[in-house]
Structures are given as structure tokens and as C-alpha cells.
GROMACS .gro file of N, CA, C and O in nm:
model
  428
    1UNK      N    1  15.221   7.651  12.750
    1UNK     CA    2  15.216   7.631  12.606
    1UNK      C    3  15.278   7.497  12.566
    1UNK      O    4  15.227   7.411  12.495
    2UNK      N    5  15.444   7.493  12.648
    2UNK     CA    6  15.454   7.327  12.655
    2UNK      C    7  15.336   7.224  12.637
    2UNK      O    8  15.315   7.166  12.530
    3UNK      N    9  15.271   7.210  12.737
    3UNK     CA   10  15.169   7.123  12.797
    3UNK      C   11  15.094   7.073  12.642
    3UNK      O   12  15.101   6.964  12.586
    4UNK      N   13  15.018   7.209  12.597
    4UNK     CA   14  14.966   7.192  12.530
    4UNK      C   15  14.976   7.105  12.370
    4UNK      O   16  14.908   7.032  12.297
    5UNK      N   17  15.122   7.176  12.377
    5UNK     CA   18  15.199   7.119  12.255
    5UNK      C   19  15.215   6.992  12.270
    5UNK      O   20  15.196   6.930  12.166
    6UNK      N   21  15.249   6.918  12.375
    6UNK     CA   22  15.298   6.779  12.413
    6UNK      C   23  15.128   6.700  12.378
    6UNK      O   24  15.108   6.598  12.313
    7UNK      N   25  15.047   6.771  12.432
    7UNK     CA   26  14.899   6.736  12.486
    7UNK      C   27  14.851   6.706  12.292
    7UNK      O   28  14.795   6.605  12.248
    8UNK      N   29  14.884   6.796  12.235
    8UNK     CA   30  14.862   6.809  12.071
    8UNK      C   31  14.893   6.674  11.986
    8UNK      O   32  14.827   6.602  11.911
    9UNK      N   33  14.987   6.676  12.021
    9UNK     CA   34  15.158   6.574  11.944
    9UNK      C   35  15.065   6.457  11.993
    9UNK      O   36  14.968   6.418  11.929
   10UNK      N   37  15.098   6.413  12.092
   10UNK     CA   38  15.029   6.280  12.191
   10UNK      C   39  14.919   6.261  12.142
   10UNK      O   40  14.916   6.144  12.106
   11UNK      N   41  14.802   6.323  12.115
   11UNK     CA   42  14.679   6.291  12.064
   11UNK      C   43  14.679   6.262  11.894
   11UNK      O   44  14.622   6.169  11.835
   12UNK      N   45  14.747   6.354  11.844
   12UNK     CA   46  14.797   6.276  11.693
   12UNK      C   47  14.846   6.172  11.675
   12UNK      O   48  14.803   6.111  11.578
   13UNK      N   49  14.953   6.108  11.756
   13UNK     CA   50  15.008   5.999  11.792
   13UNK      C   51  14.926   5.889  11.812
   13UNK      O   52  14.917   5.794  11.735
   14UNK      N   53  14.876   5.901  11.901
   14UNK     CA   54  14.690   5.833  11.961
   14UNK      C   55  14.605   5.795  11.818
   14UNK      O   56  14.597   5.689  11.757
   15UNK      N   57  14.554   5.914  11.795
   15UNK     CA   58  14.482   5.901  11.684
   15UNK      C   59  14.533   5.811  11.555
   15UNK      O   60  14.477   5.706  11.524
   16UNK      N   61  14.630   5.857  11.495
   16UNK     CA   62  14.689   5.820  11.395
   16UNK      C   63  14.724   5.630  11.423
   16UNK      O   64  14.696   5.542  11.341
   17UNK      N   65  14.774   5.613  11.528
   17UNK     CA   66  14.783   5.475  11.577
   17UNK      C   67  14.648   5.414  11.553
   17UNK      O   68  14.635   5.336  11.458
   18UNK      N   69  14.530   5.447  11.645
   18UNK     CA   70  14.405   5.410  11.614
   18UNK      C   71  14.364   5.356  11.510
   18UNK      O   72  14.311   5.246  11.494
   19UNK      N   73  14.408   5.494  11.385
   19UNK     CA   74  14.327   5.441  11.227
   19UNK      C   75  14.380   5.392  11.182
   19UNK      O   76  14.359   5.396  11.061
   20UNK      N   77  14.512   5.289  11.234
   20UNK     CA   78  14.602   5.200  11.183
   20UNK      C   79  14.660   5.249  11.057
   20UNK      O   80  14.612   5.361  11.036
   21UNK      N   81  14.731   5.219  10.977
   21UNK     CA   82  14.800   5.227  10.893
   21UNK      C   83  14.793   5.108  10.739
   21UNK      O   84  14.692   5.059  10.688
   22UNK      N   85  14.916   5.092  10.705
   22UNK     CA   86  14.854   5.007  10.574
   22UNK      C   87  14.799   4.938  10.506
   22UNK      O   88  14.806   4.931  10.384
   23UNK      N   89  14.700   4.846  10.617
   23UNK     CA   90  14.591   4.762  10.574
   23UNK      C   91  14.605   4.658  10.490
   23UNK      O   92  14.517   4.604  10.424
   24UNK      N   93  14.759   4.624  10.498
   24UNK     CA   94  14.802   4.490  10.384
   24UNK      C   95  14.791   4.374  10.454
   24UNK      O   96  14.797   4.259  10.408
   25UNK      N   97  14.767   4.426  10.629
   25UNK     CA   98  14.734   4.234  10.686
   25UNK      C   99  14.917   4.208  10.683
   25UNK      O  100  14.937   4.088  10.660
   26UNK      N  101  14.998   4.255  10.694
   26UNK     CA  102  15.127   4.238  10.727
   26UNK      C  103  15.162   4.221  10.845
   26UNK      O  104  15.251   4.150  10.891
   27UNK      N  105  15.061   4.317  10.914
   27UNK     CA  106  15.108   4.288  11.062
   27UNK      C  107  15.033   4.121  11.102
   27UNK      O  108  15.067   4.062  11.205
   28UNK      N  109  14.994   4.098  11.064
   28UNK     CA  110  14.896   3.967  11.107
   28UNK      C  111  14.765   3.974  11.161
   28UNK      O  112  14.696   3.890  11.219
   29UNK      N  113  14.748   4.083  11.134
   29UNK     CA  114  14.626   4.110  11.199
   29UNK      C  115  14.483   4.036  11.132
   29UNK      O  116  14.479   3.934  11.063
   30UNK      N  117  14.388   4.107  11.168
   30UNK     CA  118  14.235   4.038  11.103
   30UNK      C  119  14.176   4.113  11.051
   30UNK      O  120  14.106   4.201  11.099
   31UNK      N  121  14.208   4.074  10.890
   31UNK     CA  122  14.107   4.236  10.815
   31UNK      C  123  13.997   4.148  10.727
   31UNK      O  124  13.978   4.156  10.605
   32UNK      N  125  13.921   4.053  10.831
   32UNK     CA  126  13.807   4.048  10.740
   32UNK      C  127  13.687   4.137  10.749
   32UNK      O  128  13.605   4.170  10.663
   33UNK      N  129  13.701   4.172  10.892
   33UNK     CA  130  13.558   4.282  10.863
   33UNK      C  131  13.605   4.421  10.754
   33UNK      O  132  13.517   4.487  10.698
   34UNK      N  133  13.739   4.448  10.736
   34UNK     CA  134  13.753   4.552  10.629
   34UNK      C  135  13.638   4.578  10.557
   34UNK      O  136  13.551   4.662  10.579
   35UNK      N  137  13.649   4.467  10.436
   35UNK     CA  138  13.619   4.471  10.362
   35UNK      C  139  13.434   4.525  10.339
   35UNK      O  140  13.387   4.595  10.250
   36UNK      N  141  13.362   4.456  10.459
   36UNK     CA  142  13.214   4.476  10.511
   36UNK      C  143  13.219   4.634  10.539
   36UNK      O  144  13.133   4.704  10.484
   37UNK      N  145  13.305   4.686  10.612
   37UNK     CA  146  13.305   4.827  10.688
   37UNK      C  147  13.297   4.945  10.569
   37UNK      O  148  13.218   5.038  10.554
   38UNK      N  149  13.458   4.885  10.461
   38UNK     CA  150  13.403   4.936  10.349
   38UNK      C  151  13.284   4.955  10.271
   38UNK      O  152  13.227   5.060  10.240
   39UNK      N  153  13.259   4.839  10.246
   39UNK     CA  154  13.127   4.827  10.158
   39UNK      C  155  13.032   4.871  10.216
   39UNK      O  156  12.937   4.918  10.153
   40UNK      N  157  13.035   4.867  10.349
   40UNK     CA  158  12.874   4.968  10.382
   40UNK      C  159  12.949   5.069  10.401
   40UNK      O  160  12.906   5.086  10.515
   41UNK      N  161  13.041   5.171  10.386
   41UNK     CA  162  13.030   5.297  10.357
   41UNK      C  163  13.047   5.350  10.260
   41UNK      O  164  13.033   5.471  10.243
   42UNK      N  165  13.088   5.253  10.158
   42UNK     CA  166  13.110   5.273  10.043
   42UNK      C  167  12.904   5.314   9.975
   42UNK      O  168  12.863   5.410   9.909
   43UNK      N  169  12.818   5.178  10.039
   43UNK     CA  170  12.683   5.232  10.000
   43UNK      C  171  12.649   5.277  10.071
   43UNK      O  172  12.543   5.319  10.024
   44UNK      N  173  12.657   5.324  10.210
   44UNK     CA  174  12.599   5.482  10.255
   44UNK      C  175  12.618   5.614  10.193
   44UNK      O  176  12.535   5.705  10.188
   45UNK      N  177  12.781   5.612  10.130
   45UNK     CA  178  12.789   5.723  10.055
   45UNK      C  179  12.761   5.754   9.882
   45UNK      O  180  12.808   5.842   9.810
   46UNK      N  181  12.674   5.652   9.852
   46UNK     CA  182  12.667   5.629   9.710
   46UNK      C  183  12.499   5.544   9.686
   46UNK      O  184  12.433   5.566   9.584
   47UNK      N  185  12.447   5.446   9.803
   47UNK     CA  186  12.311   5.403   9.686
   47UNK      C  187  12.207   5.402   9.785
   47UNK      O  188  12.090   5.392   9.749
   48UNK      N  189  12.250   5.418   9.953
   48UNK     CA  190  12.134   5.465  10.042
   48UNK      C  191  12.048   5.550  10.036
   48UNK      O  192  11.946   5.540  10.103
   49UNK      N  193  12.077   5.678   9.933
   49UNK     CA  194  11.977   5.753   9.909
   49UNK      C  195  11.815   5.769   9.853
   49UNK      O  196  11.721   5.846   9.870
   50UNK      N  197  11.848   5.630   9.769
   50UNK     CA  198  11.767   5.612   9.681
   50UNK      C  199  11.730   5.416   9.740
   50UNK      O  200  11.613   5.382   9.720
   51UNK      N  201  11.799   5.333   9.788
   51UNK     CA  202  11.779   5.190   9.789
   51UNK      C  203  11.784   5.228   9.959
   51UNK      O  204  11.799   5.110   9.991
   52UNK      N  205  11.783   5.283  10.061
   52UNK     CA  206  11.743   5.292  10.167
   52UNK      C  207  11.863   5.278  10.273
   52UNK      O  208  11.958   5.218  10.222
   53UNK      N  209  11.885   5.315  10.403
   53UNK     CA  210  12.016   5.312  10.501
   53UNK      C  211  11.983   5.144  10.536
   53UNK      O  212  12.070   5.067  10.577
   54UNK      N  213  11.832   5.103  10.511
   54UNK     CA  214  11.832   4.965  10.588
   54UNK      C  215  11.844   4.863  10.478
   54UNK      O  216  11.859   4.743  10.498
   55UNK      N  217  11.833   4.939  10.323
   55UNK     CA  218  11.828   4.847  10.196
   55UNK      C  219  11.665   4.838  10.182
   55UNK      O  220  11.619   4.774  10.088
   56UNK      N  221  11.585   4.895  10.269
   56UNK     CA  222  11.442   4.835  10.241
   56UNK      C  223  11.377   4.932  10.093
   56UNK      O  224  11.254   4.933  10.092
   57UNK      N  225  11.414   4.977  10.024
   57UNK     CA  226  11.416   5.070   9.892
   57UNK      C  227  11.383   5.259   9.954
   57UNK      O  228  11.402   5.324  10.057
   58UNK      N  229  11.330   5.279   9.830
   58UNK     CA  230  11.248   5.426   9.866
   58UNK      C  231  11.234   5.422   9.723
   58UNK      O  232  11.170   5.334   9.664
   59UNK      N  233  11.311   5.544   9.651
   59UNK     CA  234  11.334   5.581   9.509
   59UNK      C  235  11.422   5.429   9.409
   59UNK      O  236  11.445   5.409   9.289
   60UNK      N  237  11.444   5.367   9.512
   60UNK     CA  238  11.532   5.307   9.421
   60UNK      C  239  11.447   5.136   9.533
   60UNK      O  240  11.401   5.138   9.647
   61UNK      N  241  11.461   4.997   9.423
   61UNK     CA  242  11.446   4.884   9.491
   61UNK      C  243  11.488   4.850   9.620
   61UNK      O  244  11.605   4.865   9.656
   62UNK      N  245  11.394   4.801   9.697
   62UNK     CA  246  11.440   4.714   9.833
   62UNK      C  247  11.584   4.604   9.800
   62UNK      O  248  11.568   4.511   9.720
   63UNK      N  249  11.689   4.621   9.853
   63UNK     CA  250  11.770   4.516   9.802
   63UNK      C  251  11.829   4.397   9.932
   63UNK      O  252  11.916   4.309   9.935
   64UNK      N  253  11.715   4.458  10.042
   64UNK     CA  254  11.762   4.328  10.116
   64UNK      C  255  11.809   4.195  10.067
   64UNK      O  256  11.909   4.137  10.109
   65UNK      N  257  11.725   4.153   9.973
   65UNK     CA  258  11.778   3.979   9.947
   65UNK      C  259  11.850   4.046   9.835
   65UNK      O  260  11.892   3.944   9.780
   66UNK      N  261  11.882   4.116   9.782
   66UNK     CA  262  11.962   4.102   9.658
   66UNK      C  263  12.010   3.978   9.590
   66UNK      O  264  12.009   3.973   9.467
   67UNK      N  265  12.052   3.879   9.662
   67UNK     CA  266  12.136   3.771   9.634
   67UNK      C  267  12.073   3.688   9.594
   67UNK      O  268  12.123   3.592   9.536
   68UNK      N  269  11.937   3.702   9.613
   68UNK     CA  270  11.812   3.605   9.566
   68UNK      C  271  11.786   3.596   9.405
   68UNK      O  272  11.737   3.502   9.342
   69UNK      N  273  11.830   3.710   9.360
   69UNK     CA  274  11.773   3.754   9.257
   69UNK      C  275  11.946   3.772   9.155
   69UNK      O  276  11.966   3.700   9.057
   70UNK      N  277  12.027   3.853   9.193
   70UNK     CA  278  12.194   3.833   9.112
   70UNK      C  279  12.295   3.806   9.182
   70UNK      O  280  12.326   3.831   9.298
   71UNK      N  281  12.337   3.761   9.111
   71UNK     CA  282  12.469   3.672   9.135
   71UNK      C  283  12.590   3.853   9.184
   71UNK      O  284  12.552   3.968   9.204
   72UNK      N  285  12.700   3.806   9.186
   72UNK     CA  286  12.798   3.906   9.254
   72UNK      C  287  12.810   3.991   9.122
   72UNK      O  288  12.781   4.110   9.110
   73UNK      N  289  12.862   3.900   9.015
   73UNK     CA  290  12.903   4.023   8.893
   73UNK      C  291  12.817   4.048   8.849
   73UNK      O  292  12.841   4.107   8.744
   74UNK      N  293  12.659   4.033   8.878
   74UNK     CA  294  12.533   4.103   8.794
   74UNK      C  295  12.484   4.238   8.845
   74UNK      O  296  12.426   4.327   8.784
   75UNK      N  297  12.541   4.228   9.035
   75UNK     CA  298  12.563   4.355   9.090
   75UNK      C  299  12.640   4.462   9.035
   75UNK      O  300  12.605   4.564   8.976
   76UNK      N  301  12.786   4.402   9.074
   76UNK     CA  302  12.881   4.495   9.006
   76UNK      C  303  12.857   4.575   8.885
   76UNK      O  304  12.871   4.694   8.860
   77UNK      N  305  12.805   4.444   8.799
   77UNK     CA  306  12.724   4.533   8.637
   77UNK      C  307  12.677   4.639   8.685
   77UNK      O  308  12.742   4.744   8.691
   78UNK      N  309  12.557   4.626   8.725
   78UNK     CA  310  12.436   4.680   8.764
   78UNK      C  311  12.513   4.834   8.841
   78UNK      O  312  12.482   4.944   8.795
   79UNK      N  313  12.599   4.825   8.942
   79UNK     CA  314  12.654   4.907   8.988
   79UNK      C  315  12.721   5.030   8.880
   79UNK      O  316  12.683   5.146   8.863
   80UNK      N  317  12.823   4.962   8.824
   80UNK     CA  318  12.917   4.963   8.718
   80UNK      C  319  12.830   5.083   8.577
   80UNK      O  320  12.875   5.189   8.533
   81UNK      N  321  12.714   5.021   8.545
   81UNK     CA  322  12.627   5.053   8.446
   81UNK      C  323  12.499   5.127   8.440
   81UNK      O  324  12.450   5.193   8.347
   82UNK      N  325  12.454   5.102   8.560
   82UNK     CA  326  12.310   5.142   8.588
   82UNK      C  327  12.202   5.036   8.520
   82UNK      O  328  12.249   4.964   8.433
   83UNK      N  329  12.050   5.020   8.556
   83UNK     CA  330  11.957   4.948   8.523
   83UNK      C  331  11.869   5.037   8.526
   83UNK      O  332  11.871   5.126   8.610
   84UNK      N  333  11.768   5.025   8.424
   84UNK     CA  334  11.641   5.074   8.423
   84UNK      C  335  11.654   5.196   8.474
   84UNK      O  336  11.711   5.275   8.398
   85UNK      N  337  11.629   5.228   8.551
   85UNK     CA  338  11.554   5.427   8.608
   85UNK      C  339  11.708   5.476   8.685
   85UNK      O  340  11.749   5.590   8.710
   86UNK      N  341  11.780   5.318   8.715
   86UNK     CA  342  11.903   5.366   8.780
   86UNK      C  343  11.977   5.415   8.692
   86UNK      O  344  11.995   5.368   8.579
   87UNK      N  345  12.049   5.561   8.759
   87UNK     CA  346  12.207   5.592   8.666
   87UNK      C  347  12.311   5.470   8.734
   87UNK      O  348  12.296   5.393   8.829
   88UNK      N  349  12.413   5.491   8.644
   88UNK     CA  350  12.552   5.415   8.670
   88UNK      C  351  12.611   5.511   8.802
   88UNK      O  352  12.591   5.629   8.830
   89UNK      N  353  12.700   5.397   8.874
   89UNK     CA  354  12.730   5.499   8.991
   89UNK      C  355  12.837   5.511   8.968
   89UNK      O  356  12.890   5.416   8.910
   90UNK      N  357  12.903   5.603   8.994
   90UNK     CA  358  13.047   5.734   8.953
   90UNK      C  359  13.158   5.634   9.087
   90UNK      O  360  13.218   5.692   9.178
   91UNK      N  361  13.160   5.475   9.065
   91UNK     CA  362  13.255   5.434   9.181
   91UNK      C  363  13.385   5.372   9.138
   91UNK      O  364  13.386   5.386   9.016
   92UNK      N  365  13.466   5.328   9.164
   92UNK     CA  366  13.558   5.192   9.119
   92UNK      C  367  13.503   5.062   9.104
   92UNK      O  368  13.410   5.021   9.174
   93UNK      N  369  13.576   4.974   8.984
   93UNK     CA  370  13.539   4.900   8.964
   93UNK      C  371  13.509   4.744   9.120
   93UNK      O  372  13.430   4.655   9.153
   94UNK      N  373  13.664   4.824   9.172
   94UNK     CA  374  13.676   4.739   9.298
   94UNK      C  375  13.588   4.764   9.404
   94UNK      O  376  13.543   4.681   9.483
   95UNK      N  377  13.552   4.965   9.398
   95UNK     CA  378  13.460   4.960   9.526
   95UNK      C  379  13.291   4.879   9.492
   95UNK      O  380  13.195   4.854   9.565
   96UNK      N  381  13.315   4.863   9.372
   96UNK     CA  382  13.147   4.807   9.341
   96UNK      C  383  13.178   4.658   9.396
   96UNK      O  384  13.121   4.637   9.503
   97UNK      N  385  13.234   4.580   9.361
   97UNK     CA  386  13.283   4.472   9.387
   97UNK      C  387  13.288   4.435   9.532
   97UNK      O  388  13.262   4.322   9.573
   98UNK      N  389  13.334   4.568   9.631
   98UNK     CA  390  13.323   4.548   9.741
   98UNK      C  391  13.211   4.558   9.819
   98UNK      O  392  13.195   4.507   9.930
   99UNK      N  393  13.108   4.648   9.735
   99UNK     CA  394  12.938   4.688   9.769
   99UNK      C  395  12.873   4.562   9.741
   99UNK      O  396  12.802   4.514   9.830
  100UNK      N  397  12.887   4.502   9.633
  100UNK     CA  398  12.849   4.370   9.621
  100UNK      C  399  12.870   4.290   9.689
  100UNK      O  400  12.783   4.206   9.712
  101UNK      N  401  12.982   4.284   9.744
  101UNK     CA  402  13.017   4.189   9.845
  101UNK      C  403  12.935   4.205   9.963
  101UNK      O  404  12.872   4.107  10.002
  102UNK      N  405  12.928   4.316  10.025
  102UNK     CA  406  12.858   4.363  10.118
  102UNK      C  407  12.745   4.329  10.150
  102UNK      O  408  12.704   4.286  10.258
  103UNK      N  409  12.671   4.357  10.017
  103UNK     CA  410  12.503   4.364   9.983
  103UNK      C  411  12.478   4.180   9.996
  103UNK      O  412  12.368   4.127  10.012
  104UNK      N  413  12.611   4.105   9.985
  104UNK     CA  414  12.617   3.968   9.966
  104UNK      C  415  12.554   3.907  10.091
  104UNK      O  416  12.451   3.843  10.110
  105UNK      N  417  12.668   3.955  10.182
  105UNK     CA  418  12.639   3.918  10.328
  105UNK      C  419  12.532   3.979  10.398
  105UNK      O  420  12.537   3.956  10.519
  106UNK      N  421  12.418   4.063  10.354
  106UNK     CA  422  12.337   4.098  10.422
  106UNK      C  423  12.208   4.039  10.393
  106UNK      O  424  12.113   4.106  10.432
  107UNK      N  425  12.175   3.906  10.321
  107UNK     CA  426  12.130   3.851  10.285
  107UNK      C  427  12.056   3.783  10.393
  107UNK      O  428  11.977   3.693  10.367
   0.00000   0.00000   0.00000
């Protein structure tokens, strides 16, 4: 039962180390992909349903080039508010900001 317990503890330990901790870039580390990792799960869990897992549309516009067409805060709007047939999406102002960003670099 020892074993197990130790075997338990140790893998929380493990784990918890893994998903790092405060994400302020204190340690010196490199959190630019953060922000990308976010933003695409931020729109997997919020506009892939309808604008597609690859961005190529379905129910909702193809937004591969997005960037072709708005600028960063016309997204966020757009996010923020909804357009045309779109509802507004139920996110933070920052996570839109960060979807935008996202949708930026996939250009």
C-alpha cells in the first residue's frame, strides 16, 4: 500500500511540475508559443464549430486569411459582438484578443 502511495504522490509531483505553474515568464523561460496554444484552444472550444478545426468555414466563414480582410480589433469586435448570422461569443475580452492573435498568425 506504501508503494502505491509513494507511486501516487510522485506522479502528482511529475504531473503538476509538467503543467508548470505561473506563467509570468519569471522563471525566464519562453512563453511565446503560450499565447498561440491558447488561442487555438481558446477557438477549438468556442468558433471551430461553425468556422471549421482547419478555419476552412462550414456554418460559419472560411477564415483562413482573416487578416486579409480585418485588422486585429475588427476581429476582437467581431468576436466581442457578433456579425451578421454570427452570435457574439460568451468569451473575455482578452481571450478574443488572444483568438485574434492566433487567427493572425495563421495567415
Amino acid at each position: 500500500m506504501k508503494k502505491v502511495m509513494r507511486f501516487t504522490s510522485l506522479s502528482a509531483i511529475l504531473l503538476l511540475a509538467a503543467c508548470g505553474g505561473g506563467g509570468d515568464g519569471a522563471e525566464g523561460g519562453n512563453d511565446t508559443d503560450a499565447p498561440n496554444a491558447n488561442g487555438e484552444q481558446i477557438y477549438e472550444n468556442n468558433c471551430s464549430f461553425c468556422h471549421g478545426a482547419d478555419l476552412s468555414g462550414g456554418a460559419g466563414p472560411n477564415l483562413q486569411n482573416v487578416g486579409d480582410k480585418y485588422e486585429r480589433d475588427e476581429i476582437v469586435h467581431i468576436i466581442l459582438n457578433g456579425k451578421g448570422n454570427m452570435q457574439k461569443v460568451n468569451v473575455s475580452e482578452e481571450d478574443a484578443q488572444t483568438v485574434a492573435d492566433w487567427l493572425l498568425t495563421r495567415d
